[in-house]
XYZ file of C-alpha atoms in Angstrom:
572
model
C -10.692 -45.923 43.544
C -7.270 -45.994 41.691
C -6.005 -47.562 38.517
C -4.204 -50.441 40.338
C -5.542 -51.096 43.954
C -6.388 -54.302 41.506
C -9.555 -55.966 42.953
C -9.017 -60.054 42.814
C -12.991 -60.680 42.087
C -16.215 -59.653 41.228
C -18.178 -60.287 43.862
C -20.798 -63.406 45.283
C -24.082 -63.568 46.998
C -22.936 -63.684 49.774
C -20.822 -60.361 49.302
C -22.384 -57.399 51.660
C -24.673 -55.535 50.241
C -23.817 -52.655 48.167
C -25.201 -48.690 48.438
C -26.582 -47.600 44.748
C -25.796 -45.866 42.145
C -24.523 -41.941 42.586
C -24.975 -39.305 41.369
C -28.979 -39.963 39.912
C -29.863 -38.698 36.085
C -31.530 -36.862 37.249
C -29.324 -34.260 39.586
C -27.041 -34.727 36.206
C -29.774 -33.383 34.090
C -30.412 -31.214 36.767
C -26.236 -29.113 36.724
C -25.971 -29.411 32.916
C -29.532 -28.094 32.426
C -27.304 -24.828 34.356
C -26.737 -21.324 32.753
C -24.472 -23.088 31.175
C -23.522 -25.653 28.872
C -22.308 -29.444 29.164
C -19.054 -29.734 29.442
C -16.135 -31.644 29.916
C -15.616 -33.931 32.728
C -12.440 -34.684 33.859
C -11.911 -38.035 35.524
C -9.832 -38.418 38.352
C -8.039 -41.815 39.667
C -3.849 -41.715 40.143
C -3.763 -37.824 39.446
C -5.540 -36.644 42.872
C -3.750 -32.223 41.739
C -4.393 -29.825 40.219
C -1.155 -28.770 39.599
C 0.822 -29.941 36.458
C -2.479 -32.255 35.369
C -2.299 -33.345 32.021
C -6.621 -34.611 32.049
C -7.329 -30.998 33.652
C -4.743 -28.787 31.435
C -6.537 -30.794 28.169
C -10.647 -30.327 29.948
C -9.982 -26.810 30.686
C -8.544 -25.521 27.189
C -10.845 -27.842 25.360
C -12.638 -24.071 23.545
C -13.259 -20.370 24.771
C -15.329 -20.813 27.213
C -14.391 -24.229 29.135
C -16.992 -25.613 31.823
C -14.967 -28.633 33.612
C -16.445 -30.590 36.147
C -14.233 -32.862 38.630
C -15.269 -36.007 39.185
C -13.501 -38.939 42.101
C -15.691 -42.571 41.028
C -15.829 -44.553 44.508
C -15.778 -48.226 42.918
C -16.850 -50.832 45.090
C -14.935 -53.712 42.848
C -12.575 -52.397 45.169
C -13.057 -52.738 49.017
C -13.917 -55.629 51.109
C -12.459 -58.756 50.898
C -12.757 -58.604 46.417
C -9.761 -55.770 46.546
C -6.044 -55.789 47.137
C -5.669 -52.466 49.363
C -5.790 -52.691 53.274
C -7.334 -50.454 54.590
C -4.498 -47.788 55.278
C -4.384 -47.355 52.180
C -8.125 -46.680 51.020
C -7.582 -44.373 54.331
C -4.631 -42.610 52.131
C -7.154 -42.569 49.025
C -9.762 -40.782 51.086
C -7.461 -38.261 53.486
C -6.129 -37.206 49.615
C -9.522 -37.465 48.099
C -10.544 -34.609 50.988
C -7.363 -32.525 50.476
C -8.367 -32.157 46.173
C -11.647 -31.299 46.666
C -9.833 -28.099 48.956
C -7.105 -27.921 45.621
C -10.444 -27.715 44.158
C -11.345 -24.821 46.339
C -8.937 -22.639 46.956
C -8.816 -21.610 43.691
C -13.251 -20.371 44.013
C -14.492 -23.442 42.472
C -17.153 -25.381 44.813
C -14.649 -28.511 45.553
C -14.849 -32.248 43.894
C -18.275 -34.341 42.508
C -18.226 -37.859 44.287
C -19.723 -40.450 42.823
C -20.320 -44.280 43.922
C -20.709 -46.946 41.114
C -19.244 -49.155 38.662
C -17.764 -46.258 36.356
C -18.476 -47.160 33.744
C -22.311 -46.884 34.493
C -21.191 -42.808 36.408
C -19.706 -41.937 33.544
C -22.503 -43.309 31.048
C -24.843 -40.983 32.681
C -22.351 -37.929 32.056
C -22.590 -38.794 28.732
C -26.019 -39.092 28.672
C -26.700 -35.958 29.852
C -24.714 -34.533 27.213
C -20.473 -34.247 28.390
C -17.943 -35.078 27.051
C -15.261 -36.620 30.149
C -10.955 -36.779 29.941
C -8.787 -39.011 31.855
C -4.971 -38.724 32.684
C -3.533 -42.225 30.748
C -2.806 -44.838 33.705
C -0.147 -48.072 33.567
C -2.083 -50.527 34.532
C -3.416 -54.301 34.683
C -5.981 -56.647 35.700
C -8.889 -54.964 36.196
C -7.904 -51.790 35.887
C -6.911 -52.017 32.213
C -10.447 -54.451 31.486
C -12.319 -51.230 32.207
C -9.967 -47.957 31.023
C -10.737 -50.102 28.171
C -14.818 -50.701 28.619
C -14.820 -46.623 28.979
C -13.110 -45.729 25.562
C -14.979 -48.119 23.600
C -18.535 -48.246 25.722
C -18.846 -44.611 26.325
C -16.000 -42.864 24.580
C -13.295 -41.593 27.590
C -11.240 -39.344 25.911
C -7.622 -40.326 27.651
C -4.697 -38.053 27.607
C -1.422 -39.548 27.580
C 1.515 -37.047 30.195
C 3.200 -39.328 32.646
C 6.657 -39.318 29.870
C 5.950 -42.797 28.340
C 6.801 -44.278 24.842
C 3.382 -45.967 23.339
C 2.971 -47.518 20.163
C 7.038 -47.491 19.551
C 8.609 -50.806 17.706
C 11.214 -49.932 20.470
C 10.312 -48.289 23.307
C 13.611 -48.109 25.733
C 15.363 -46.804 21.892
C 17.038 -43.548 23.687
C 14.424 -43.840 25.750
C 16.704 -42.803 28.845
C 16.901 -39.212 26.733
C 12.779 -38.998 26.362
C 12.388 -38.946 30.692
C 14.727 -36.501 30.987
C 13.892 -34.468 28.128
C 9.783 -35.000 29.902
C 11.144 -34.509 32.711
C 12.583 -30.697 32.576
C 9.504 -30.080 30.398
C 7.553 -27.666 31.819
C 4.028 -28.481 33.355
C 0.386 -28.921 31.988
C -1.034 -25.221 33.565
C -3.868 -23.400 33.302
C -5.462 -20.998 34.673
C -9.059 -21.340 36.775
C -10.177 -17.928 36.486
C -10.373 -19.009 32.627
C -12.749 -21.880 33.370
C -17.111 -22.268 34.810
C -15.852 -25.317 37.335
C -18.923 -27.021 38.036
C -19.780 -29.735 41.124
C -21.824 -31.490 41.965
C -23.584 -32.048 45.684
C -23.518 -35.615 46.409
C -26.506 -35.395 48.624
C -28.545 -31.475 47.867
C -31.995 -32.260 49.521
C -30.289 -34.104 52.404
C -32.851 -37.930 52.213
C -29.913 -40.118 50.754
C -29.125 -42.885 53.176
C -26.187 -43.190 51.615
C -24.243 -39.348 50.506
C -20.886 -41.467 48.375
C -18.014 -38.673 50.407
C -14.768 -40.302 51.823
C -16.775 -40.416 54.870
C -19.912 -42.293 53.736
C -17.652 -44.358 51.557
C -14.885 -45.188 54.643
C -18.762 -46.066 57.350
C -20.880 -48.718 54.142
C -18.133 -50.329 53.382
C -16.636 -50.245 57.044
C -12.898 -48.902 56.116
C -11.180 -49.493 59.614
C -7.419 -48.593 59.238
C -5.543 -51.378 61.662
C -2.320 -49.386 60.226
C 0.090 -47.192 62.343
C 3.275 -44.872 62.187
C 1.027 -44.200 58.271
C 1.744 -40.625 57.210
C -1.374 -38.185 56.547
C -2.784 -38.821 52.678
C -3.297 -35.432 50.128
C -1.423 -32.314 48.192
C -0.025 -30.684 51.180
C 1.307 -33.475 53.689
C 3.184 -34.528 50.733
C 4.970 -30.963 49.732
C 6.080 -31.137 53.841
C 7.817 -33.470 53.278
C 9.778 -32.852 49.683
C 10.541 -29.737 51.317
C 11.856 -31.624 54.594
C 14.460 -34.191 52.587
C 15.336 -31.752 50.297
C 16.778 -29.908 53.210
C 18.647 -32.959 54.590
C 19.165 -34.136 50.871
C 23.105 -34.645 51.112
C 22.189 -37.331 53.930
C 20.057 -39.567 51.740
C 23.459 -42.025 50.146
C 24.079 -43.243 54.300
C 20.628 -43.250 54.766
C 18.597 -46.145 53.136
C 20.627 -49.599 54.357
C 19.286 -49.816 57.790
C 16.070 -49.961 58.939
C 15.842 -47.752 61.661
C 17.543 -44.905 59.017
C 15.257 -45.714 56.251
C 12.811 -44.537 58.364
C 13.232 -40.752 58.296
C 16.062 -40.542 56.033
C 14.274 -41.552 52.864
C 11.937 -39.531 51.129
C 8.819 -40.828 52.067
C 7.069 -39.496 48.591
C 6.163 -43.200 47.185
C 3.354 -42.852 48.554
C 2.603 -39.437 47.182
C 3.756 -40.396 44.115
C 1.446 -43.356 43.928
C -1.548 -40.480 44.242
C -0.626 -38.736 42.398
C -0.428 -35.548 45.105
C 2.081 -35.060 43.982
C 4.458 -35.768 40.231
C 7.688 -37.486 39.886
C 8.298 -33.932 37.155
C 7.463 -31.765 40.137
C 9.348 -33.169 42.689
C 11.807 -34.057 40.062
C 11.874 -30.128 38.905
C 12.298 -28.913 42.543
C 14.498 -31.422 43.332
C 16.614 -29.956 40.464
C 15.913 -26.010 42.178
C 16.735 -26.231 45.646
C 18.622 -29.231 46.622
C 23.342 -28.801 46.614
C 24.706 -30.257 43.570
C 26.635 -34.043 45.060
C 25.667 -38.054 45.315
C 22.459 -36.657 47.488
C 20.870 -35.272 45.058
C 22.082 -37.728 42.157
C 21.246 -40.359 43.815
C 18.016 -39.199 44.791
C 17.077 -38.180 40.925
C 18.406 -41.615 39.899
C 15.356 -43.187 41.785
C 12.767 -41.093 39.996
C 14.249 -42.793 36.947
C 13.770 -45.520 38.683
C 9.755 -45.537 39.229
C 9.640 -44.282 35.544
C 11.394 -47.607 34.182
C 9.346 -49.866 36.575
C 6.206 -47.962 35.012
C 7.726 -48.208 31.333
C 8.417 -51.909 32.349
C 4.044 -52.674 32.763
C 3.117 -50.053 29.585
C 4.986 -52.969 27.110
C 3.700 -55.599 28.916
C 0.560 -55.174 31.787
C 0.928 -60.031 32.061
C 3.896 -58.519 34.610
C 0.617 -58.646 37.648
C 0.719 -62.549 36.908
C 3.309 -64.211 35.250
C 6.744 -64.733 34.704
C 8.721 -62.778 32.591
C 11.056 -65.976 31.900
C 8.850 -69.404 30.697
C 11.438 -70.947 31.740
C 10.964 -70.112 35.216
C 6.886 -70.198 34.769
C 5.759 -71.811 38.258
C 9.288 -72.285 39.880
C 8.753 -73.132 43.421
C 5.321 -74.112 42.501
C 5.313 -77.575 43.490
C 7.843 -77.126 46.461
C 4.300 -74.678 47.877
C 3.843 -75.452 51.478
C 0.746 -72.972 52.958
C 2.802 -72.542 56.206
C 6.028 -71.421 55.202
C 3.964 -68.701 53.870
C 1.855 -68.082 56.673
C 4.651 -68.285 59.049
C 6.752 -65.696 56.573
C 3.453 -63.406 56.340
C 3.263 -63.299 60.331
C 7.248 -63.317 60.989
C 7.673 -66.783 62.402
C 10.965 -68.016 60.807
C 12.830 -67.818 63.309
C 15.540 -64.609 60.851
C 14.692 -62.381 63.426
C 16.058 -58.886 59.967
C 13.066 -60.874 58.282
C 11.017 -61.592 60.803
C 11.339 -58.220 62.595
C 11.132 -56.642 58.804
C 7.055 -57.901 58.089
C 5.551 -57.914 61.135
C 6.195 -53.899 59.930
C 4.815 -54.322 56.939
C 1.917 -55.843 58.833
C 1.362 -53.564 61.286
C 2.676 -49.413 60.021
C 2.372 -50.380 55.992
C 6.178 -49.396 55.547
C 10.000 -50.937 54.275
C 12.625 -49.283 52.426
C 14.092 -50.877 49.897
C 17.336 -53.327 51.170
C 14.171 -55.415 53.101
C 11.520 -55.411 50.688
C 14.495 -57.249 48.983
C 15.686 -59.075 51.184
C 11.935 -60.205 52.484
C 11.770 -61.001 48.882
C 14.476 -62.998 48.773
C 13.976 -64.570 52.606
C 11.099 -66.011 51.119
C 11.542 -67.476 47.123
C 15.389 -68.015 47.819
C 15.658 -69.694 51.313
C 11.504 -70.420 51.651
C 11.927 -70.888 48.029
C 8.081 -70.651 47.601
C 6.133 -69.314 44.742
C 6.302 -65.260 43.915
C 3.048 -64.521 43.026
C 2.145 -65.246 47.139
C 4.202 -62.905 48.490
C 4.251 -60.701 45.822
C 0.590 -59.755 46.086
C 1.038 -60.840 50.270
C 3.582 -56.854 49.362
C 0.528 -55.187 47.804
C -2.220 -55.577 49.731
C -0.321 -53.859 52.913
C 1.869 -51.384 51.121
C 0.991 -48.105 51.397
C 2.989 -47.152 48.278
C 2.176 -49.845 46.266
C 2.234 -49.549 43.098
C 1.253 -52.574 40.827
C 4.370 -51.245 38.398
C 6.322 -51.129 40.424
C 5.679 -53.948 42.750
C 5.682 -56.647 39.946
C 7.639 -56.006 38.493
C 10.508 -55.315 42.070
C 9.705 -58.741 42.996
C 9.659 -60.397 39.231
C 13.407 -59.362 39.383
C 14.013 -59.737 43.536
C 13.114 -63.465 42.701
C 15.806 -63.943 38.857
C 12.844 -64.932 36.892
C 13.713 -62.730 34.156
C 16.577 -64.180 33.005
C 19.292 -61.642 33.801
C 22.578 -62.751 34.525
C 23.359 -62.308 38.638
C 21.150 -63.163 41.235
C 20.483 -60.725 43.777
C 20.349 -63.376 46.920
C 20.562 -61.963 50.507
C 22.048 -63.320 52.908
C 18.970 -62.870 56.483
C 21.861 -63.137 58.897
C 24.136 -60.509 57.215
C 21.665 -58.256 56.713
C 21.298 -58.275 61.148
C 25.507 -57.671 61.259
C 25.221 -54.924 57.849
C 21.652 -52.569 59.078
C 20.801 -53.279 62.422
C 24.023 -53.903 64.272
C 23.034 -52.547 67.809
C 19.827 -54.730 67.110
C 17.154 -51.675 67.554
C 14.870 -52.930 64.289
C 14.852 -56.450 65.595
C 14.069 -55.193 69.208
C 11.417 -53.129 68.240
C 9.662 -55.381 66.329
C 10.816 -58.845 68.048
C 9.731 -57.688 71.675
C 10.410 -61.806 72.669
C 13.727 -61.254 71.502
C 14.348 -57.646 72.974
C 16.334 -59.419 76.000
C 19.119 -61.558 74.383
C 21.956 -60.242 74.087
C 23.169 -58.167 70.496
C 26.247 -60.797 70.130
C 23.258 -63.043 69.559
C 19.809 -61.850 67.262
C 21.748 -62.785 64.134
C 20.708 -66.332 64.219
C 19.336 -66.697 68.457
C 19.262 -70.219 68.209
C 23.401 -70.508 68.695
C 22.740 -68.584 71.643
C 24.531 -70.712 74.322
C 21.534 -72.408 76.812
C 23.008 -70.818 79.419
C 22.362 -67.287 77.820
C 18.845 -68.059 76.714
C 17.730 -68.850 80.431
C 19.675 -66.753 81.481
C 17.894 -63.782 79.965
C 14.851 -65.226 79.979
C 14.633 -66.651 75.449
C 14.569 -70.181 74.699
C 14.346 -70.336 71.429
C 11.787 -73.159 70.140
C 9.506 -71.151 73.043
C 9.363 -67.453 72.931
C 11.436 -67.030 69.468
C 11.361 -69.956 66.896
C 13.819 -71.573 65.460
C 14.655 -71.378 61.537
C 11.746 -73.100 59.236
C 14.710 -74.123 56.650
C 18.345 -74.281 57.133
C 19.195 -71.401 55.073
C 23.127 -73.475 54.309
C 21.165 -76.370 52.801
C 18.237 -73.886 51.653
C 20.799 -71.596 49.086
C 22.256 -74.292 48.156
C 19.045 -76.102 46.601
C 17.627 -73.371 45.712
C 21.003 -72.012 42.756
C 20.844 -75.651 41.931
C 17.636 -75.791 40.477
C 17.923 -72.019 39.117
C 21.037 -72.313 37.356
C 19.872 -75.476 36.150
C 18.305 -73.601 34.927
C 19.284 -70.200 34.179
C 21.016 -70.836 30.926
C 17.751 -72.040 29.451
C 16.238 -68.572 30.824
C 19.492 -66.282 29.429
C 18.164 -67.995 25.660
C 14.879 -67.189 25.456
C 15.758 -63.771 25.533
C 16.915 -64.245 21.937
C 12.966 -64.242 22.085
C 11.800 -61.042 20.767
C 8.456 -61.399 22.224
C 9.986 -62.757 25.605
C 12.526 -59.728 25.017
C 9.803 -57.294 24.704
C 7.812 -58.077 27.387
C 10.650 -58.246 29.262
C 11.825 -54.635 28.640
C 15.286 -54.272 29.548
C 16.492 -50.502 30.504
C 19.550 -51.550 27.056
C 16.677 -52.777 24.869
C 16.166 -55.803 22.188
C 20.267 -55.306 21.560
C 20.812 -55.547 25.622
C 18.637 -59.121 25.677
C 20.320 -60.850 22.545
C 23.879 -59.945 24.797
C 22.346 -61.595 27.087
C 21.645 -64.356 25.498
C 24.844 -64.580 23.672
C 26.634 -64.411 26.535
C 24.679 -66.730 29.450
C 22.202 -68.997 26.879
C 22.904 -72.453 26.282
C 25.998 -72.436 24.027
C 27.882 -71.203 26.124
C 26.881 -72.757 29.199
C 28.039 -75.361 26.559
C 31.406 -73.605 25.178
C 31.941 -73.185 29.402
C 32.986 -69.612 28.796
C 29.769 -67.799 29.607
C 30.372 -65.721 26.909
C 29.440 -65.352 23.408
C 33.133 -62.238 21.735
C 32.248 -61.462 19.213
C 29.346 -62.550 18.957
C 26.942 -61.335 15.731
C 22.717 -60.829 17.248
C 24.274 -58.017 19.526
C 26.277 -54.813 18.913
C 29.201 -53.994 21.870
C 26.669 -51.773 23.351
C 23.905 -53.535 23.792
C 27.135 -56.337 25.301
C 27.706 -53.679 27.715
C 23.846 -52.811 29.110
C 22.979 -56.828 29.152
C 26.105 -56.562 31.244
C 24.340 -53.800 33.792
C 22.064 -55.052 36.252
C 18.501 -53.299 34.708
C 18.658 -50.566 37.590
C 23.074 -49.711 37.473
C 21.467 -47.819 33.630
C 19.867 -44.588 34.859
C 22.450 -44.300 38.529
C 23.922 -41.148 38.544
C 22.296 -38.785 35.762
C 22.379 -36.093 38.179
């Protein structure tokens, strides 16, 4: 599986039998003993393409007569109840692997080698047979991070950087935007298939094995049964089609991002293809730069590509984003209010707030939500229902087809407001109905029990007169629930608790270790500025700002007042 579909835990004795590890040592030795000598294994993970692939380009230039064996390892830890990926996302991955196999065959290679088992054991078999192993360095946490450390230490895998992110630097955010801009404009990683001998191991060369580690065989062995609808086809070919189609209508993009109805066809739809590496961020940027007309649509979309790198940089800078609140002051916030029934109401889309419920049902049924609705649902969960953030983040991660750990968990913490930045993005679920679904198209599609209700009552169905409810046959409390909490009271209670803690949280950003965790776009200087302008001392002065405080530069104070995303807007 790709690097960040994090398993929750190792399997126990009660788990279903796991198919054995393949390929066998004999199969690996047989190819090593052919006319060609052992060469380099390219271990594909979340780079399911042969173009602009750093690991493949490295292997293809290893010597004067390179031998390359492209490999994907199906890791059983990612399947079944142990994994955090819905079956629809696994099916998208499997479709992308079939497409990757075709990409190799299109350059007259024999195709992709499939393996199944613990990746370290599989790779160790190749290393024992004389092969080197190279992989593109990925951004990961939890299991994936531990796995890559083992791969490096135990079997000598060489991890190749090539994603533009800054590693092993004391100040990774210094001139970061310029660095990413240069990387985006640079030439792609290239290789010439005519100069490379490409090898492949047959999954079951003699037809004697009951388990064959192909996408279809693995899906059958692990009972992968996707049930979501409207899921795009995986693979580079589909991704390229979407890219070209989107660029042809990119001028409409700014007006299509907020409404979930408009966003379904009006946004790019490229996120799952970028997440699995069917397309590279750099090639998307280059295609947009060369083919899209100048204008707000182009500049806005390019800024989103910077956002993609920005949030992945955050996980590079601190892997703890997946499990721990960045700001210690907000660690455990809402934990004392944890109510499993409220969490279940939110997951099922039965909160009594129609826009939230429609969005949560859409997520569960399709694996997709536009950015505004993801933010709304996170806000409703953390700010209104006042539940612990990580349970909600894990639920999103399980269901989203485009789930990227680096983006999902950093976005959740940022949206919840537990980083310590000033400003709280608390969405009013009623206002979102009026603003983003004024004719009720989205709500009535996903909450069909409200379909008969006149549209003017969709923002607050519980306030519809009883005569209206009786006339249209929608009795609130029967066909559709009353709100599970009283919105105004819940919002006020949350804001009181949150803002009481915020000066201490802002002040903690003066701690360099916490500032490095936060990985703000403005760097350590911006974090110090926030601490000085919004920390406890500023709060006690009553002015909320420190004026000419000495710790941060004027530029740092300006960056501290930006949102963490506004730094990348308008850079078309």
